[in-house]
Amino acid sequence: MTINQEFRDVLREEGMRHTWQRQAVWDEIKSNDEHRDADDIFICLKQAGYPISRATVYRTIDVLVSHGLVRKLDIGEGRMRLEHKLDSHHHDHLICENCGRIIEFISPEIEALQSKISSAHGFALTHHVHQLFGRCLSYPDCDYYRSQNR
Amino acid sequence: MTINQEFRDVLREEGMRHTWQRQAVWDEIKSNDEHRDADDIFICLKQAGYPISRATVYRTIDVLVSHGLVRKLDIGEGRMRLEHKLDSHHHDHLICENCGRIIEFISPEIEALQSKISSAHGFALTHHVHQLFGRCLSYPDCDYYRSQNR
DNA sequence: ACCCTTATTGAGATTGAGTCTCATGAATAT
DNA sequence: ATATTCATGAGACTCAATCTCAATAAGGGT
Ligand SMILES: [Mn+2]
Ligand SMILES: [Mn+2]
Ligand SMILES: [Zn+2]
Ligand SMILES: [Zn+2]
């Protein structure tokens, strides 16, 4: 999954076709570590000159998610954010309600407690959503960052 | 908040008017402990014969939420579920992906860890979203329950 | 290289939860 | 009772995401 050739193979193993559209969406999502949404990706590709359709971007994102290459993140905005799973160990998120910053955190203790709670209730845990909302006091530019990022 | 007279007062303290529509929405939400959505409430009221509008149901829910009487629950279905906060200490949810059951859990350990993580990142925590998705092995009627509840 | 089959695409229509508009109606204060 | 002003209802509207379907192109076979 680190080089182009591999993405072509991931698709072929499922009998799916490798198109420049799919490659372009995957490349764009890989290209940075922010938590952008589908329309961000679409706009980037259009501005880079690709004649791609919004529907194809959405469809490709679903392909990437079903192959475990991308994760959708719903932070209650009415749209999905995305993140590639290349260098990723699982993590959850801290979200600043003022400036919008998204900080990642890992807590083996919480992960363990989740498993414990699930089995205590006779649940086979498949995944979880865990988000902490607040205000990032530690970033002095919280308000400035907000003004810069919509 | 347990008797009618009090809801009228809650509204009046904010200079808001007490209408039968607001009372009916609040009564309906109070009437059971499931996690229904706005349209469930609307349909119940219509079937009970109230000539209420969908817009009023949505608006009243927001009033109830802002007064701390109701909590919105987003479990990634594209719509909000609701729960009244009458007998409620804070809790989070286990959600069965097969039958749709929603089980409540409380974990003081996790709550404490959340605070710890937030302050470690210089965050002033305001609220959190924590949901465990899986399958409820402990309920033998999981499939049956699913078939009964859409 | 060329065909053929069939997955994929693009444009725009559609969906669905939730919000907004604004004329009409109702709740409260005096 | 009247006046004031907030709340309501019907339907238009928003916005992310999905769907439709005719046109296109990927990739296996020759
Ligand atoms: Mn992340
Ligand atoms: Mn609950
Ligand atoms: Zn901030
Ligand atoms: Zn179940």
mmCIF file of C-alpha atoms (C1' of nucleotides) and ligand atoms in Angstrom:
data_model
loop_
_atom_site.group_PDB
_atom_site.id
_atom_site.type_symbol
_atom_site.label_atom_id
_atom_site.label_comp_id
_atom_site.label_asym_id
_atom_site.label_seq_id
_atom_site.Cartn_x
_atom_site.Cartn_y
_atom_site.Cartn_z
ATOM 1 C CA MET A 1 0.000 0.000 0.000
ATOM 2 C CA THR A 2 2.945 2.357 0.029
ATOM 3 C CA ILE A 3 3.578 2.369 -3.697
ATOM 4 C CA ASN A 4 1.311 2.755 -6.703
ATOM 5 C CA GLN A 5 1.744 -0.721 -8.015
ATOM 6 C CA GLU A 6 0.250 -2.089 -4.855
ATOM 7 C CA PHE A 7 -2.987 -0.131 -5.057
ATOM 8 C CA ARG A 8 -3.581 -1.553 -8.538
ATOM 9 C CA ASP A 9 -3.124 -5.015 -7.038
ATOM 10 C CA VAL A 10 -5.433 -4.378 -4.099
ATOM 11 C CA LEU A 11 -8.163 -3.581 -6.599
ATOM 12 C CA ARG A 12 -7.385 -6.475 -8.906
ATOM 13 C CA GLU A 13 -7.595 -9.012 -6.136
ATOM 14 C CA GLU A 14 -11.257 -8.108 -5.844
ATOM 15 C CA GLY A 15 -11.816 -8.112 -9.584
ATOM 16 C CA MET A 16 -12.050 -4.332 -9.503
ATOM 17 C CA ARG A 17 -10.601 -2.115 -12.192
ATOM 18 C CA HIS A 18 -7.789 0.300 -11.656
ATOM 19 C CA THR A 19 -8.779 3.725 -13.006
ATOM 20 C CA TRP A 20 -6.965 7.022 -12.851
ATOM 21 C CA GLN A 21 -9.910 8.374 -10.876
ATOM 22 C CA ARG A 22 -9.467 5.836 -8.102
ATOM 23 C CA GLN A 23 -5.727 6.348 -8.083
ATOM 24 C CA ALA A 24 -6.147 10.124 -7.928
ATOM 25 C CA VAL A 25 -8.544 9.971 -4.984
ATOM 26 C CA TRP A 26 -6.270 7.580 -3.105
ATOM 27 C CA ASP A 27 -3.203 9.708 -3.864
ATOM 28 C CA GLU A 28 -4.944 12.847 -2.676
ATOM 29 C CA ILE A 29 -6.112 11.275 0.573
ATOM 30 C CA LYS A 30 -2.653 9.827 1.194
ATOM 31 C CA SER A 31 -1.054 13.183 0.514
ATOM 32 C CA ASN A 32 -1.728 14.669 3.925
ATOM 33 C CA ASP A 33 -2.643 13.832 7.488
ATOM 34 C CA GLU A 34 -5.504 16.237 8.063
ATOM 35 C CA HIS A 35 -9.044 15.048 8.535
ATOM 36 C CA ARG A 36 -10.611 16.389 5.342
ATOM 37 C CA ASP A 37 -14.026 15.612 3.931
ATOM 38 C CA ALA A 38 -15.105 14.218 0.574
ATOM 39 C CA ASP A 39 -15.697 17.627 -0.892
ATOM 40 C CA ASP A 40 -12.222 18.807 0.136
ATOM 41 C CA ILE A 41 -10.807 15.909 -1.856
ATOM 42 C CA PHE A 42 -13.097 16.628 -4.794
ATOM 43 C CA ILE A 43 -12.139 20.305 -4.878
ATOM 44 C CA CYS A 44 -8.408 19.544 -4.651
ATOM 45 C CA LEU A 45 -8.638 17.185 -7.596
ATOM 46 C CA LYS A 46 -10.680 19.604 -9.691
ATOM 47 C CA GLN A 47 -8.220 22.406 -8.984
ATOM 48 C CA ALA A 48 -5.384 20.093 -9.971
ATOM 49 C CA GLY A 49 -7.156 19.789 -13.307
ATOM 50 C CA TYR A 50 -8.683 16.330 -13.072
ATOM 51 C CA PRO A 51 -12.095 16.054 -14.769
ATOM 52 C CA ILE A 52 -13.502 13.888 -12.011
ATOM 53 C CA SER A 53 -17.044 13.710 -10.741
ATOM 54 C CA ARG A 54 -18.220 14.147 -7.189
ATOM 55 C CA ALA A 55 -20.046 10.820 -7.371
ATOM 56 C CA THR A 56 -16.825 9.046 -8.242
ATOM 57 C CA VAL A 57 -15.055 10.614 -5.293
ATOM 58 C CA TYR A 58 -17.754 9.359 -2.933
ATOM 59 C CA ARG A 59 -17.759 5.933 -4.546
ATOM 60 C CA THR A 60 -13.986 5.637 -4.406
ATOM 61 C CA ILE A 61 -13.911 6.631 -0.756
ATOM 62 C CA ASP A 62 -16.257 3.728 -0.045
ATOM 63 C CA VAL A 63 -13.953 1.393 -1.937
ATOM 64 C CA LEU A 64 -10.981 2.626 0.077
ATOM 65 C CA VAL A 65 -12.878 2.238 3.333
ATOM 66 C CA SER A 66 -13.975 -1.296 2.493
ATOM 67 C CA HIS A 67 -10.356 -2.183 1.747
ATOM 68 C CA GLY A 68 -9.211 -0.791 5.077
ATOM 69 C CA LEU A 69 -7.130 1.960 3.493
ATOM 70 C CA VAL A 70 -9.254 4.841 4.742
ATOM 71 C CA ARG A 71 -11.343 5.508 7.821
ATOM 72 C CA LYS A 72 -14.427 7.699 7.979
ATOM 73 C CA LEU A 73 -14.712 9.977 10.967
ATOM 74 C CA ASP A 74 -18.077 11.362 12.031
ATOM 75 C CA ILE A 75 -17.613 14.229 14.453
ATOM 76 C CA GLY A 76 -21.217 15.349 14.288
ATOM 77 C CA GLU A 77 -20.877 17.880 11.523
ATOM 78 C CA GLY A 78 -23.345 16.213 9.180
ATOM 79 C CA ARG A 79 -20.596 15.034 6.885
ATOM 80 C CA MET A 80 -17.791 12.527 7.085
ATOM 81 C CA ARG A 81 -14.156 13.395 7.602
ATOM 82 C CA LEU A 82 -11.526 11.053 6.236
ATOM 83 C CA GLU A 83 -8.102 9.827 7.240
ATOM 84 C CA HIS A 84 -5.775 7.385 5.541
ATOM 85 C CA LYS A 85 -4.669 4.410 7.612
ATOM 86 C CA LEU A 86 -1.118 4.143 6.334
ATOM 87 C CA ASP A 87 1.027 4.710 9.385
ATOM 88 C CA SER A 88 -1.772 4.113 11.749
ATOM 89 C CA HIS A 89 -2.210 2.320 14.919
ATOM 90 C CA HIS A 90 -5.788 2.864 16.075
ATOM 91 C CA HIS A 91 -6.485 6.168 17.780
ATOM 92 C CA ASP A 92 -9.373 8.347 18.873
ATOM 93 C CA HIS A 93 -9.829 12.110 18.806
ATOM 94 C CA LEU A 94 -9.892 15.261 20.875
ATOM 95 C CA ILE A 95 -11.791 18.014 19.073
ATOM 96 C CA CYS A 96 -11.593 21.713 19.878
ATOM 97 C CA GLU A 97 -15.036 23.258 19.616
ATOM 98 C CA ASN A 98 -13.526 26.688 19.227
ATOM 99 C CA CYS A 99 -10.838 26.338 16.576
ATOM 100 C CA GLY A 100 -11.710 22.950 15.110
ATOM 101 C CA ARG A 101 -8.345 21.359 15.778
ATOM 102 C CA ILE A 102 -8.417 17.580 15.858
ATOM 103 C CA ILE A 103 -5.828 15.964 18.116
ATOM 104 C CA GLU A 104 -5.276 12.227 18.158
ATOM 105 C CA PHE A 105 -4.945 10.210 21.332
ATOM 106 C CA ILE A 106 -4.286 6.610 22.227
ATOM 107 C CA SER A 107 -5.292 5.028 25.509
ATOM 108 C CA PRO A 108 -4.566 1.340 25.990
ATOM 109 C CA GLU A 109 -6.328 1.594 29.363
ATOM 110 C CA ILE A 110 -9.550 2.780 27.761
ATOM 111 C CA GLU A 111 -9.271 0.219 24.986
ATOM 112 C CA ALA A 112 -8.968 -2.508 27.613
ATOM 113 C CA LEU A 113 -11.914 -1.174 29.591
ATOM 114 C CA GLN A 114 -14.025 -1.137 26.440
ATOM 115 C CA SER A 115 -13.359 -4.814 25.897
ATOM 116 C CA LYS A 116 -14.130 -5.544 29.505
ATOM 117 C CA ILE A 117 -17.427 -3.658 29.380
ATOM 118 C CA SER A 118 -18.417 -5.336 26.133
ATOM 119 C CA SER A 119 -17.858 -8.830 27.380
ATOM 120 C CA ALA A 120 -19.513 -8.028 30.699
ATOM 121 C CA HIS A 121 -22.633 -7.253 28.656
ATOM 122 C CA GLY A 122 -22.233 -10.260 26.404
ATOM 123 C CA PHE A 123 -21.298 -8.107 23.438
ATOM 124 C CA ALA A 124 -18.882 -9.047 20.685
ATOM 125 C CA LEU A 125 -17.228 -5.686 20.113
ATOM 126 C CA THR A 126 -16.512 -4.766 16.498
ATOM 127 C CA HIS A 127 -15.561 -1.105 16.698
ATOM 128 C CA HIS A 128 -16.140 2.018 18.728
ATOM 129 C CA VAL A 129 -16.516 5.758 18.461
ATOM 130 C CA HIS A 130 -14.797 7.842 21.090
ATOM 131 C CA GLN A 131 -14.456 11.581 20.843
ATOM 132 C CA LEU A 132 -13.610 14.188 23.461
ATOM 133 C CA PHE A 133 -14.930 17.677 22.773
ATOM 134 C CA GLY A 134 -13.633 20.766 24.468
ATOM 135 C CA ARG A 135 -11.353 23.690 24.042
ATOM 136 C CA CYS A 136 -7.634 23.553 23.340
ATOM 137 C CA LEU A 137 -6.266 25.836 26.050
ATOM 138 C CA SER A 138 -2.758 24.681 25.261
ATOM 139 C CA TYR A 139 -2.688 26.277 21.828
ATOM 140 C CA PRO A 140 -2.333 30.039 22.213
ATOM 141 C CA ASP A 141 -3.420 30.496 18.619
ATOM 142 C CA CYS A 142 -6.764 28.744 19.108
ATOM 143 C CA ASP A 143 -8.772 31.804 18.055
ATOM 144 C CA TYR A 144 -6.354 32.686 15.266
ATOM 145 C CA TYR A 145 -6.395 29.110 13.991
ATOM 146 C CA ARG A 146 -10.171 29.265 13.971
ATOM 147 C CA SER A 147 -10.171 32.422 11.893
ATOM 148 C CA GLN A 148 -7.777 30.852 9.418
ATOM 149 C CA ASN A 149 -9.672 27.621 8.975
ATOM 150 C CA ARG A 150 -13.206 28.790 8.222
ATOM 151 C CA MET B 1 -39.440 18.346 36.087
ATOM 152 C CA THR B 2 -41.534 15.418 37.245
ATOM 153 C CA ILE B 3 -44.919 17.117 37.123
ATOM 154 C CA ASN B 4 -46.638 19.263 34.524
ATOM 155 C CA GLN B 5 -46.662 22.433 36.537
ATOM 156 C CA GLU B 6 -42.896 22.404 36.594
ATOM 157 C CA PHE B 7 -42.415 22.262 32.834
ATOM 158 C CA ARG B 8 -44.588 25.363 32.515
ATOM 159 C CA ASP B 9 -42.270 27.070 35.010
ATOM 160 C CA VAL B 10 -39.092 25.956 33.273
ATOM 161 C CA LEU B 11 -40.348 27.692 30.159
ATOM 162 C CA ARG B 12 -41.549 30.800 31.937
ATOM 163 C CA GLU B 13 -38.217 31.382 33.615
ATOM 164 C CA GLU B 14 -36.783 31.949 30.148
ATOM 165 C CA GLY B 15 -39.687 34.081 29.018
ATOM 166 C CA MET B 16 -40.889 31.250 26.815
ATOM 167 C CA ARG B 17 -44.544 30.359 26.374
ATOM 168 C CA HIS B 18 -46.135 27.164 27.503
ATOM 169 C CA THR B 19 -48.098 25.634 24.627
ATOM 170 C CA TRP B 20 -49.904 22.329 24.367
ATOM 171 C CA GLN B 21 -47.516 21.416 21.560
ATOM 172 C CA ARG B 22 -44.448 21.768 23.759
ATOM 173 C CA GLN B 23 -46.141 19.934 26.579
ATOM 174 C CA ALA B 24 -47.196 17.115 24.236
ATOM 175 C CA VAL B 25 -43.676 16.645 22.853
ATOM 176 C CA TRP B 26 -42.183 16.630 26.330
ATOM 177 C CA ASP B 27 -44.834 14.207 27.607
ATOM 178 C CA GLU B 28 -44.255 11.872 24.700
ATOM 179 C CA ILE B 29 -40.481 11.841 25.148
ATOM 180 C CA LYS B 30 -40.862 11.309 28.887
ATOM 181 C CA SER B 31 -43.298 8.472 28.310
ATOM 182 C CA ASN B 32 -40.700 5.840 27.562
ATOM 183 C CA ASP B 33 -37.033 4.995 27.896
ATOM 184 C CA GLU B 34 -36.244 3.947 24.339
ATOM 185 C CA HIS B 35 -33.967 5.987 22.113
ATOM 186 C CA ARG B 36 -36.474 7.182 19.541
ATOM 187 C CA ASP B 37 -35.957 9.821 16.871
ATOM 188 C CA ALA B 38 -37.828 13.041 16.136
ATOM 189 C CA ASP B 39 -40.035 11.415 13.565
ATOM 190 C CA ASP B 40 -41.028 8.644 15.984
ATOM 191 C CA ILE B 41 -42.257 11.350 18.343
ATOM 192 C CA PHE B 42 -44.026 13.199 15.549
ATOM 193 C CA ILE B 43 -45.806 10.062 14.356
ATOM 194 C CA CYS B 44 -46.874 9.076 17.873
ATOM 195 C CA LEU B 45 -48.405 12.480 18.434
ATOM 196 C CA LYS B 46 -50.174 12.508 15.076
ATOM 197 C CA GLN B 47 -51.602 9.061 15.724
ATOM 198 C CA ALA B 48 -52.764 10.238 19.129
ATOM 199 C CA GLY B 49 -54.726 12.875 17.255
ATOM 200 C CA TYR B 50 -52.668 15.994 17.913
ATOM 201 C CA PRO B 51 -52.607 18.389 14.931
ATOM 202 C CA ILE B 52 -48.932 19.174 15.428
ATOM 203 C CA SER B 53 -46.358 20.045 12.812
ATOM 204 C CA ARG B 54 -43.040 18.326 12.229
ATOM 205 C CA ALA B 55 -41.259 21.686 12.482
ATOM 206 C CA THR B 56 -42.699 22.222 15.946
ATOM 207 C CA VAL B 57 -41.498 18.815 17.071
ATOM 208 C CA TYR B 58 -37.962 19.620 15.931
ATOM 209 C CA ARG B 59 -38.079 23.072 17.478
ATOM 210 C CA THR B 60 -39.410 21.758 20.766
ATOM 211 C CA ILE B 61 -36.732 19.093 20.940
ATOM 212 C CA ASP B 62 -34.124 21.834 20.673
ATOM 213 C CA VAL B 63 -35.815 23.715 23.492
ATOM 214 C CA LEU B 64 -35.792 20.581 25.644
ATOM 215 C CA VAL B 65 -32.134 19.946 24.849
ATOM 216 C CA SER B 66 -31.123 23.498 25.685
ATOM 217 C CA HIS B 67 -32.916 23.181 29.020
ATOM 218 C CA GLY B 68 -31.099 19.946 29.802
ATOM 219 C CA LEU B 69 -34.261 17.860 29.796
ATOM 220 C CA VAL B 70 -33.377 15.833 26.714
ATOM 221 C CA ARG B 71 -30.166 14.530 25.176
ATOM 222 C CA LYS B 72 -29.561 13.936 21.485
ATOM 223 C CA LEU B 73 -27.765 10.745 20.573
ATOM 224 C CA ASP B 74 -25.995 10.405 17.234
ATOM 225 C CA ILE B 75 -25.201 6.770 16.528
ATOM 226 C CA GLY B 76 -24.252 7.356 12.922
ATOM 227 C CA GLU B 77 -27.621 6.736 11.356
ATOM 228 C CA GLY B 78 -27.939 10.163 9.802
ATOM 229 C CA ARG B 79 -30.563 11.239 12.287
ATOM 230 C CA MET B 80 -30.638 11.983 15.974
ATOM 231 C CA ARG B 81 -32.032 9.675 18.607
ATOM 232 C CA LEU B 82 -33.428 11.176 21.799
ATOM 233 C CA GLU B 83 -33.557 10.281 25.464
ATOM 234 C CA HIS B 84 -35.055 12.150 28.384
ATOM 235 C CA LYS B 85 -32.703 12.933 31.255
ATOM 236 C CA LEU B 86 -35.137 12.461 34.112
ATOM 237 C CA ASP B 87 -33.656 9.621 36.124
ATOM 238 C CA SER B 88 -30.310 9.961 34.535
ATOM 239 C CA HIS B 89 -26.823 9.930 35.664
ATOM 240 C CA HIS B 90 -24.574 10.228 32.611
ATOM 241 C CA HIS B 91 -24.070 7.053 30.612
ATOM 242 C CA ASP B 92 -22.765 5.897 27.253
ATOM 243 C CA HIS B 93 -24.006 3.203 24.889
ATOM 244 C CA LEU B 94 -23.411 -0.266 23.551
ATOM 245 C CA ILE B 95 -25.135 -0.734 20.192
ATOM 246 C CA CYS B 96 -25.903 -4.074 18.571
ATOM 247 C CA GLU B 97 -25.261 -3.846 14.842
ATOM 248 C CA ASN B 98 -27.466 -6.839 14.220
ATOM 249 C CA CYS B 99 -30.656 -6.178 16.164
ATOM 250 C CA GLY B 100 -30.268 -2.497 16.933
ATOM 251 C CA ARG B 101 -30.522 -2.863 20.691
ATOM 252 C CA ILE B 102 -29.045 0.012 22.645
ATOM 253 C CA ILE B 103 -27.654 -0.886 26.060
ATOM 254 C CA GLU B 104 -26.473 1.750 28.500
ATOM 255 C CA PHE B 105 -23.219 1.538 30.395
ATOM 256 C CA ILE B 106 -21.430 3.597 32.983
ATOM 257 C CA SER B 107 -17.700 3.481 33.570
ATOM 258 C CA PRO B 108 -16.251 5.799 36.185
ATOM 259 C CA GLU B 109 -12.809 4.495 35.204
ATOM 260 C CA ILE B 110 -13.247 5.619 31.605
ATOM 261 C CA GLU B 111 -14.740 8.930 32.678
ATOM 262 C CA ALA B 112 -11.673 9.540 34.830
ATOM 263 C CA LEU B 113 -9.295 8.570 32.034
ATOM 264 C CA GLN B 114 -11.054 10.958 29.693
ATOM 265 C CA SER B 115 -10.433 13.837 32.069
ATOM 266 C CA LYS B 116 -6.833 12.787 32.448
ATOM 267 C CA ILE B 117 -6.279 12.612 28.692
ATOM 268 C CA SER B 118 -7.947 15.965 28.154
ATOM 269 C CA SER B 119 -5.853 17.798 30.676
ATOM 270 C CA ALA B 120 -2.705 16.043 29.487
ATOM 271 C CA HIS B 121 -3.390 17.662 26.093
ATOM 272 C CA GLY B 122 -4.320 21.009 27.595
ATOM 273 C CA PHE B 123 -7.974 20.571 26.708
ATOM 274 C CA ALA B 124 -10.907 21.851 28.724
ATOM 275 C CA LEU B 125 -13.315 18.974 28.237
ATOM 276 C CA THR B 126 -16.957 19.897 27.700
ATOM 277 C CA HIS B 127 -18.531 16.611 26.609
ATOM 278 C CA HIS B 128 -17.767 13.359 24.880
ATOM 279 C CA VAL B 129 -19.209 10.759 22.555
ATOM 280 C CA HIS B 130 -18.486 7.153 23.391
ATOM 281 C CA GLN B 131 -20.212 4.268 21.681
ATOM 282 C CA LEU B 132 -19.338 0.595 21.502
ATOM 283 C CA PHE B 133 -20.636 -1.239 18.442
ATOM 284 C CA GLY B 134 -20.883 -4.977 18.202
ATOM 285 C CA ARG B 135 -23.246 -7.847 18.492
ATOM 286 C CA CYS B 136 -25.323 -8.782 21.516
ATOM 287 C CA LEU B 137 -24.466 -12.460 21.981
ATOM 288 C CA SER B 138 -26.174 -12.466 25.353
ATOM 289 C CA TYR B 139 -29.631 -11.894 23.904
ATOM 290 C CA PRO B 140 -30.834 -15.129 22.308
ATOM 291 C CA ASP B 141 -33.560 -13.182 20.496
ATOM 292 C CA CYS B 142 -31.109 -10.871 18.736
ATOM 293 C CA ASP B 143 -32.278 -11.923 15.256
ATOM 294 C CA TYR B 144 -35.906 -12.032 16.297
ATOM 295 C CA TYR B 145 -35.659 -8.610 17.910
ATOM 296 C CA ARG B 146 -34.150 -7.308 14.682
ATOM 297 C CA SER B 147 -37.039 -8.657 12.639
ATOM 298 C CA GLN B 148 -39.526 -7.042 15.001
ATOM 299 C CA ASN B 149 -37.904 -3.633 15.038
ATOM 300 C CA ARG B 150 -37.446 -2.853 11.325
ATOM 301 C "C1'" DA C 1 -3.406 -4.364 -31.905
ATOM 302 C "C1'" DC C 2 -8.361 -5.211 -31.764
ATOM 303 C "C1'" DC C 3 -12.697 -7.019 -29.685
ATOM 304 C "C1'" DC C 4 -15.797 -7.957 -26.326
ATOM 305 C "C1'" DT C 5 -17.677 -7.985 -22.001
ATOM 306 C "C1'" DT C 6 -18.842 -5.585 -18.215
ATOM 307 C "C1'" DA C 7 -17.290 -2.583 -14.482
ATOM 308 C "C1'" DT C 8 -16.951 2.356 -13.987
ATOM 309 C "C1'" DT C 9 -17.945 6.995 -14.823
ATOM 310 C "C1'" DG C 10 -20.452 11.635 -15.146
ATOM 311 C "C1'" DA C 11 -24.317 14.662 -14.913
ATOM 312 C "C1'" DG C 12 -27.964 15.516 -12.860
ATOM 313 C "C1'" DA C 13 -32.020 13.802 -10.323
ATOM 314 C "C1'" DT C 14 -33.262 12.145 -5.881
ATOM 315 C "C1'" DT C 15 -33.296 11.253 -0.939
ATOM 316 C "C1'" DG C 16 -33.923 12.381 3.789
ATOM 317 C "C1'" DA C 17 -33.048 14.733 8.095
ATOM 318 C "C1'" DG C 18 -33.232 18.973 9.575
ATOM 319 C "C1'" DT C 19 -33.846 24.178 9.031
ATOM 320 C "C1'" DC C 20 -35.988 28.349 7.382
ATOM 321 C "C1'" DT C 21 -39.748 31.655 5.896
ATOM 322 C "C1'" DC C 22 -43.559 34.194 6.763
ATOM 323 C "C1'" DA C 23 -48.404 34.788 7.268
ATOM 324 C "C1'" DT C 24 -51.583 33.372 10.826
ATOM 325 C "C1'" DG C 25 -52.719 32.162 15.477
ATOM 326 C "C1'" DA C 26 -52.313 31.896 20.436
ATOM 327 C "C1'" DA C 27 -50.136 32.959 25.171
ATOM 328 C "C1'" DT C 28 -49.290 36.303 28.524
ATOM 329 C "C1'" DA C 29 -49.104 41.123 30.538
ATOM 330 C "C1'" DT C 30 -51.656 45.116 31.529
ATOM 331 C "C1'" DA D 1 -60.687 42.951 26.571
ATOM 332 C "C1'" DT D 2 -56.703 44.513 24.148
ATOM 333 C "C1'" DA D 3 -52.180 44.762 22.763
ATOM 334 C "C1'" DT D 4 -47.851 42.751 22.179
ATOM 335 C "C1'" DT D 5 -44.991 39.396 20.804
ATOM 336 C "C1'" DC D 6 -43.766 34.714 20.691
ATOM 337 C "C1'" DA D 7 -45.014 30.197 18.574
ATOM 338 C "C1'" DT D 8 -46.979 27.529 15.018
ATOM 339 C "C1'" DG D 9 -47.905 25.253 10.375
ATOM 340 C "C1'" DA D 10 -47.163 24.294 5.625
ATOM 341 C "C1'" DG D 11 -44.219 23.912 2.560
ATOM 342 C "C1'" DA D 12 -39.914 25.628 0.457
ATOM 343 C "C1'" DC D 13 -35.253 24.926 1.087
ATOM 344 C "C1'" DT D 14 -30.432 23.063 2.401
ATOM 345 C "C1'" DC D 15 -26.793 19.922 2.126
ATOM 346 C "C1'" DA D 16 -24.339 15.583 2.241
ATOM 347 C "C1'" DA D 17 -24.746 11.539 0.180
ATOM 348 C "C1'" DT D 18 -26.866 8.169 -2.985
ATOM 349 C "C1'" DC D 19 -29.043 6.730 -7.165
ATOM 350 C "C1'" DT D 20 -30.054 6.418 -12.315
ATOM 351 C "C1'" DC D 21 -28.744 5.285 -16.644
ATOM 352 C "C1'" DA D 22 -26.564 6.186 -20.953
ATOM 353 C "C1'" DA D 23 -21.862 6.598 -22.410
ATOM 354 C "C1'" DT D 24 -17.117 5.199 -21.638
ATOM 355 C "C1'" DA D 25 -13.077 2.636 -20.858
ATOM 356 C "C1'" DA D 26 -10.406 -1.269 -18.358
ATOM 357 C "C1'" DG D 27 -8.525 -5.564 -18.996
ATOM 358 C "C1'" DG D 28 -8.798 -10.464 -20.493
ATOM 359 C "C1'" DG D 29 -8.879 -13.177 -24.617
ATOM 360 C "C1'" DT D 30 -7.668 -13.591 -29.476
HETATM 361 MN MN MN E 1 -7.119 10.696 13.227
HETATM 362 MN MN MN E 2 -29.261 6.163 26.871
HETATM 363 ZN ZN ZN E 3 -8.751 25.354 19.694
HETATM 364 ZN ZN ZN E 4 -28.560 -7.838 18.982
#
